[in-house]
Short mmCIF file of C-alpha atoms in Angstrom, two decimals:
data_model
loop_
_atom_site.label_atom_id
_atom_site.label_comp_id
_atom_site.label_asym_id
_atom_site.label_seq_id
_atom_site.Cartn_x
_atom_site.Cartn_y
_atom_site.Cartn_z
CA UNK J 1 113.18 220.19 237.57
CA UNK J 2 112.62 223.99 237.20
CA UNK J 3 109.68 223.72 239.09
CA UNK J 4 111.40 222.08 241.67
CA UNK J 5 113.97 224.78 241.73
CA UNK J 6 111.00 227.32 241.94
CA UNK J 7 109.86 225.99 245.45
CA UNK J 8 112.64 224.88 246.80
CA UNK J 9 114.96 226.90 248.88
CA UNK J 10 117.56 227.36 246.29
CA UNK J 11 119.74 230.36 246.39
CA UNK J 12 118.53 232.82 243.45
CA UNK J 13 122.21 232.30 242.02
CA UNK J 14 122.01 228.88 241.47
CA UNK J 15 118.39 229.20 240.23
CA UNK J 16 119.62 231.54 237.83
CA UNK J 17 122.22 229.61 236.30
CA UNK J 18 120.14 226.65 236.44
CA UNK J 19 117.56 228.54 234.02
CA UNK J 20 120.07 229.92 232.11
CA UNK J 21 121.50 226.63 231.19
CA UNK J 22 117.95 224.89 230.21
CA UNK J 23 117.97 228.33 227.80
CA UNK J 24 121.48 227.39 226.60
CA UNK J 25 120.17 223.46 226.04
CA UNK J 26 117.00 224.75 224.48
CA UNK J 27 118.65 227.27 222.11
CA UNK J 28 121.51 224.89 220.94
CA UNK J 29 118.96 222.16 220.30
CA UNK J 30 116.80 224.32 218.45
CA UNK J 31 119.62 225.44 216.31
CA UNK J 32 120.62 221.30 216.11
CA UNK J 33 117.02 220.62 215.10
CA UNK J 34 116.87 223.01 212.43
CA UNK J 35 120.05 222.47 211.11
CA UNK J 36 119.39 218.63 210.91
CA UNK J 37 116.28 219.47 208.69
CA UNK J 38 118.59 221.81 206.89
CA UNK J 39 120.64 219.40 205.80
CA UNK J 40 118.16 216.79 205.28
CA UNK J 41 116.40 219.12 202.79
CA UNK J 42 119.38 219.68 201.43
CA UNK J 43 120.51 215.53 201.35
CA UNK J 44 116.68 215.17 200.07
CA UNK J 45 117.12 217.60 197.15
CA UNK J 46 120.79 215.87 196.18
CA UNK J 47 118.83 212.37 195.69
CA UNK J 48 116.51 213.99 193.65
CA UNK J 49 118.60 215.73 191.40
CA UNK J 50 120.76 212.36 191.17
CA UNK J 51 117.85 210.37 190.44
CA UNK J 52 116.93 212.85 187.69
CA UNK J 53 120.34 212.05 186.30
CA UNK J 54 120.32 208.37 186.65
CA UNK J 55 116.60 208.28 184.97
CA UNK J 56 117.93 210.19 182.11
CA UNK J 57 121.27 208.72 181.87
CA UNK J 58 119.02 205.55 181.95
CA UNK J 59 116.76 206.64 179.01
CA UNK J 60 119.86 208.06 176.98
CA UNK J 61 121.24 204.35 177.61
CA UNK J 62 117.99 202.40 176.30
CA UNK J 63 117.30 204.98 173.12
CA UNK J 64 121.21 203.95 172.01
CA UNK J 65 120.58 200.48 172.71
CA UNK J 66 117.29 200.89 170.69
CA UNK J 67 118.91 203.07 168.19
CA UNK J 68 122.14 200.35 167.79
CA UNK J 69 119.84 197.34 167.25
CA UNK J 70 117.95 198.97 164.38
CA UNK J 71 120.89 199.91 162.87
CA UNK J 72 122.16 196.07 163.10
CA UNK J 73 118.79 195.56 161.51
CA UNK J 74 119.46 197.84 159.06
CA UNK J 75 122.94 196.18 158.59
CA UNK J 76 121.48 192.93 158.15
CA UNK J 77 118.95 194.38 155.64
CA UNK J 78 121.22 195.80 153.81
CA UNK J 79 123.20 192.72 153.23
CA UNK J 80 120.49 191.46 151.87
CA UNK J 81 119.73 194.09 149.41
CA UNK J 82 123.58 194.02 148.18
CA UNK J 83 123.11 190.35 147.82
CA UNK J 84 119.96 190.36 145.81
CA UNK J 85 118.22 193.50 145.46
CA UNK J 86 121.55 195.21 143.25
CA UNK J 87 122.72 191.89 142.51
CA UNK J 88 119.59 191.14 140.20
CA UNK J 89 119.87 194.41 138.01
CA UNK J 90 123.88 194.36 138.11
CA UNK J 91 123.67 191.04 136.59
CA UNK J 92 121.10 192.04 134.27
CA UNK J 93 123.26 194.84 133.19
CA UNK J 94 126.39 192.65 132.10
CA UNK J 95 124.41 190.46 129.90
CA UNK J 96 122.12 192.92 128.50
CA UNK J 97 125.96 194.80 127.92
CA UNK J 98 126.89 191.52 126.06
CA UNK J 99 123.85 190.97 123.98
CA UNK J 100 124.17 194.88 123.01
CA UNK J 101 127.73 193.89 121.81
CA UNK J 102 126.59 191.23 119.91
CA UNK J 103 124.22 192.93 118.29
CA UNK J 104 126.38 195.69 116.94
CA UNK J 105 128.79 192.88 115.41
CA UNK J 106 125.47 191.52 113.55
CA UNK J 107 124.92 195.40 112.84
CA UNK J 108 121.13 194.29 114.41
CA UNK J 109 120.07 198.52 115.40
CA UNK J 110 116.68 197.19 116.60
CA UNK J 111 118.63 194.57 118.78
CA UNK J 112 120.68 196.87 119.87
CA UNK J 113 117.90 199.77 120.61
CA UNK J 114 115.98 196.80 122.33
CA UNK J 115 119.02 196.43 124.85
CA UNK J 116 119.90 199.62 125.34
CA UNK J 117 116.57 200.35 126.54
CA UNK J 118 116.46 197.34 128.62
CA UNK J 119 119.78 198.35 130.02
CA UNK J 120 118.42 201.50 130.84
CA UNK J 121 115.51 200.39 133.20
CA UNK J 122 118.13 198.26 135.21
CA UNK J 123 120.29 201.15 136.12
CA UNK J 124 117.06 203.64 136.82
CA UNK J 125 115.86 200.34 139.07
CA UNK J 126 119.40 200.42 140.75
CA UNK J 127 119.50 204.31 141.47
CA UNK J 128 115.66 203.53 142.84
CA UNK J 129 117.24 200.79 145.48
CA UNK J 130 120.93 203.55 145.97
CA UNK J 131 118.46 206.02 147.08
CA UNK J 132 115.66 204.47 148.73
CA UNK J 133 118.39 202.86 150.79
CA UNK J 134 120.20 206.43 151.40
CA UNK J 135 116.52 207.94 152.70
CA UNK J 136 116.07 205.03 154.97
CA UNK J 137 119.77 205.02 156.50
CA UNK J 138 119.08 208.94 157.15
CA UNK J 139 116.28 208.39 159.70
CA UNK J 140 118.88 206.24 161.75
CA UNK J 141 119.06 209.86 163.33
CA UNK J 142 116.11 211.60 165.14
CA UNK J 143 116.10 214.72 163.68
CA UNK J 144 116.57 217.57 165.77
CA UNK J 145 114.30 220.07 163.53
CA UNK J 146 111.02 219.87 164.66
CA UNK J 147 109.04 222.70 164.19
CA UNK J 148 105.44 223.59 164.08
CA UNK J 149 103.67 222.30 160.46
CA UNK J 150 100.67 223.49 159.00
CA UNK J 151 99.41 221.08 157.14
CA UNK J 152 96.35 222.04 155.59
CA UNK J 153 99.11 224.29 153.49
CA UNK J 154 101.62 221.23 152.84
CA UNK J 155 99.08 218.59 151.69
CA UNK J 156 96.96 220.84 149.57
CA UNK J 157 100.19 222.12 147.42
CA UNK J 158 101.22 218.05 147.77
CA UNK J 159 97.96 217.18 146.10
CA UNK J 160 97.93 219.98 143.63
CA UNK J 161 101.66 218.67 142.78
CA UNK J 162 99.85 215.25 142.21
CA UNK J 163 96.36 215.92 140.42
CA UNK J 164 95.44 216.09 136.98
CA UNK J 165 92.84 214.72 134.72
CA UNK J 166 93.11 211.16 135.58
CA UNK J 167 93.88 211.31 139.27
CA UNK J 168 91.64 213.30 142.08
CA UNK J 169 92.86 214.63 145.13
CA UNK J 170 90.62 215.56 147.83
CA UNK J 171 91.22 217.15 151.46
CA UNK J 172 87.95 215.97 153.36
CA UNK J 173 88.40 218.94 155.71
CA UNK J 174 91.37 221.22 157.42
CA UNK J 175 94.22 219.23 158.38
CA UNK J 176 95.86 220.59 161.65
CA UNK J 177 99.22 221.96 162.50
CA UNK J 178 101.71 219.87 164.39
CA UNK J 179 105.30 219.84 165.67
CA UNK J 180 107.34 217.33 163.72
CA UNK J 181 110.30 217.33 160.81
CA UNK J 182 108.56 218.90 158.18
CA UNK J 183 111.12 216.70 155.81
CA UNK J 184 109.67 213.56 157.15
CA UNK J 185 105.85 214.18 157.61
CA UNK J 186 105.74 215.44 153.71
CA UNK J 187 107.76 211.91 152.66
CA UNK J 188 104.93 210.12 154.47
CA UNK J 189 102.12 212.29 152.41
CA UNK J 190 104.25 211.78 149.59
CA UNK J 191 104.76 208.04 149.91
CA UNK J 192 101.13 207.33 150.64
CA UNK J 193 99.90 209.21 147.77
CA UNK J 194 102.04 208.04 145.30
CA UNK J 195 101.31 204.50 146.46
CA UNK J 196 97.46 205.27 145.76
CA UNK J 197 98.25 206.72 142.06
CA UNK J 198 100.97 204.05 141.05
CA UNK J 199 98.74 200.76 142.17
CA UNK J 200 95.63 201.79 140.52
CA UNK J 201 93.91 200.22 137.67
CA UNK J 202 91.04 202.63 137.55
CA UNK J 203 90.65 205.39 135.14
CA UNK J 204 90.11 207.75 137.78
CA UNK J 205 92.05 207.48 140.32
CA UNK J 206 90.69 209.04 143.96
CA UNK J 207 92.48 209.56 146.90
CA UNK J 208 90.60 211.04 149.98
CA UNK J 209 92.87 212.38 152.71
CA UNK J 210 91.44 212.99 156.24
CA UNK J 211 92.00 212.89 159.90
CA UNK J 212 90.17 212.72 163.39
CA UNK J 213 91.05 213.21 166.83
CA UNK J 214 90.94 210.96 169.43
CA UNK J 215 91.97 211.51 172.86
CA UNK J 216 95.40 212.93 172.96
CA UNK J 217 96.31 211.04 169.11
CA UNK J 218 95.43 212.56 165.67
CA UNK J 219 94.42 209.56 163.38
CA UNK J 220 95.14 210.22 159.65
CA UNK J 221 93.72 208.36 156.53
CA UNK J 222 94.90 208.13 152.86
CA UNK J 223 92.11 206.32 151.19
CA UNK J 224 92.74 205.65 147.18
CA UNK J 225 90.73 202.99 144.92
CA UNK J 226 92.96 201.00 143.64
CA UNK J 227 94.02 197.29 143.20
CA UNK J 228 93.98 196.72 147.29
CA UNK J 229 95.97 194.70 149.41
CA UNK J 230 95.41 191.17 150.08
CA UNK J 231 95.23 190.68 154.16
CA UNK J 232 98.04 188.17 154.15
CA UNK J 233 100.53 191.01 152.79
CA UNK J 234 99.46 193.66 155.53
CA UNK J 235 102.71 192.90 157.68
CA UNK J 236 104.94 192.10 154.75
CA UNK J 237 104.68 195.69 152.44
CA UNK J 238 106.22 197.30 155.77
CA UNK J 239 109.38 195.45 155.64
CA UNK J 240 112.52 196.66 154.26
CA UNK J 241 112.46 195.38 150.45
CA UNK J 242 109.77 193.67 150.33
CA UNK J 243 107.41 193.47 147.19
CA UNK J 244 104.10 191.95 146.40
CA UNK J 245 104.42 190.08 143.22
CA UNK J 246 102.05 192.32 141.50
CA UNK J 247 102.95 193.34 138.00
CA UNK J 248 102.44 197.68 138.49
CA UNK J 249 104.85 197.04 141.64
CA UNK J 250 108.24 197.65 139.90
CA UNK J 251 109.26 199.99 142.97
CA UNK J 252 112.70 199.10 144.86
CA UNK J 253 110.19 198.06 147.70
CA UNK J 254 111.12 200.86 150.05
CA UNK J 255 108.44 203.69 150.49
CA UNK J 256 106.40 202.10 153.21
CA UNK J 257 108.92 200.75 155.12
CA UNK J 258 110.58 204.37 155.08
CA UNK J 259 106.93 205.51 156.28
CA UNK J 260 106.54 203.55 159.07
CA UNK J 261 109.86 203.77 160.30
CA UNK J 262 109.36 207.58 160.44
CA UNK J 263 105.96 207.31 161.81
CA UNK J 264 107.33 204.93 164.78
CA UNK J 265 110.29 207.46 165.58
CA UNK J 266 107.68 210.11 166.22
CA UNK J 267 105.56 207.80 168.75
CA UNK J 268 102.95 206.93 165.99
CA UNK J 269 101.68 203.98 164.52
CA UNK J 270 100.33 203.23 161.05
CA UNK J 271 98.22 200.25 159.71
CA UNK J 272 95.88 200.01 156.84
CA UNK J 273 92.18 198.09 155.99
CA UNK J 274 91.94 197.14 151.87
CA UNK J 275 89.87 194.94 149.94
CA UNK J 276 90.81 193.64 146.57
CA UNK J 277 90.31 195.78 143.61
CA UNK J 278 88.26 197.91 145.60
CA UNK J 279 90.88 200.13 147.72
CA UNK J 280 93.54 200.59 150.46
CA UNK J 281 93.18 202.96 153.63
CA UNK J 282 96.52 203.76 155.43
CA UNK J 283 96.10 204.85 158.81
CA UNK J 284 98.80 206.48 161.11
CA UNK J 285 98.66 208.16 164.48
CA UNK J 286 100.53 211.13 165.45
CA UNK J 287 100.89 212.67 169.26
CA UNK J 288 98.29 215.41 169.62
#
């Protein structure tokens, strides 16, 4: 059209305002234009940061969900323990109270030694299931303390804690440092170790700690040779109260499944390979 105007007769006024409206048009539409991607950028930026939201409201949502139905578990679990677990010993402790009676009427000391001390292992069994069941409730909640752990330090003053003449500790190499609850890491240590000295018919007992690294996953080990682990009970020593029916296991059945319950809140996993009256090797994974 302009070049129309340009060869055409067209008084210079007109061809002037002509031109100075396609200027007009061109400026306004180039202020449009960039104001449209203005606020598109802007539009772009607002579902983003609402998506963000909804992603982590979505996450928050599906951790309390996860978090609610482990505490039903837990609920459930409990239940059982009250029923049984505490039940057992608090029985034990009223008749064990009665035969002690009875055997101060016959004036029977021995008999009533012979209770007493009986009596006594009931209630230390009962503050083994009061606690074990307080340290398990705890983890309920992730803890918030994470901080960086050395431990190469925190294992070799655990195992120093734990050796003496009849039971060997040894560090096959430097352990690393990682970020987690220092509280919870040292309860694994402590759990697996003790598990290695307390099921062990040997007269020395070994445990051999160690680690590797694979990928973006630190895989530790806590070997010990003791009275191993039948395959069929691999599944069952993780649960909540559960026992083999060895005669050493007089525990309240709670260590391991504290372990692994601490090991899966930190993204880990742990499993184990044994072989009857040879040894046990826990393994658990850890986030690089």
């Amino acid at each position: 059209m302009l070049q129309k105007l340009m060869v055409s007769n067209a008084e210079v006024t007109l061809y002037k305002a002509v031109l100075s409206s396609f200027i007009v048009l061109f400026v306004f539409s180039f202020i449009v234009q960039s104001g449209s991607n203005l606020f598109r950028r802007k539009i772009a930026r607002l579902n983003r940061a609402l998506q963000k939201k909804a992603k982590a409201k979505t996450l928050d949502l599906e951790k309390k969900a996860k978090d609610l139905e482990e505490k039903n578990l837990d609920l459930e679990e409990f239940g059982f323990v009250v029923s049984h677990d505490l039940k057992t010993p608090l029985s034990n402790i009223v008749a064990l109270s009665s035969w002690a009676k009875e055997a101060i009427q016959y004036n029977d000391l021995e008999g009533v030694k012979e209770n007493l001390d009986l009596l006594d292992k009931q209630v230390v069994q009962m503050d083994l299931i009061i606690q074990g069941v307080l340290n398990y409730s705890l983890q309920n909640e992730v803890s918030s303390k994470l901080e960086p752990v050395d431990l190469d330090v925190l294992i070799k003053e655990l195992a120093l804690l734990n050796t003496n003449e009849n039971c060997l500790i040894s560090i096959q190499k430097k352990l690393p440092t990682i970020v987690i609850n220092k509280s919870q890491i040292l309860q694994v240590f402590q759990n697996l170790i003790q598990n290695g000295i307390k099921y062990n018919d040997k007269e020395i007992r070994k445990i051999e700690i160690d680690y590797t690294l694979e990928k973006n996953n630190y895989i530790f080990s806590v070997k010990d040779n003791g009275i191993g682990i039948d395959e069929k009970y691999h599944e069952k020593i993780f649960k909540l109260f559960q026992r083999l029916e060895v005669k050493t296991m007089n525990n309240a059945g709670i260590g391991l499944s504290l372990v692994k319950k601490i090991i899966n809140r930190n993204n880990g996993r742990i499993y184990l390979k044994s072989q009857v009256n040879v040894g046990t090797t826990f393994y658990f994974t850890l986030p690089a």
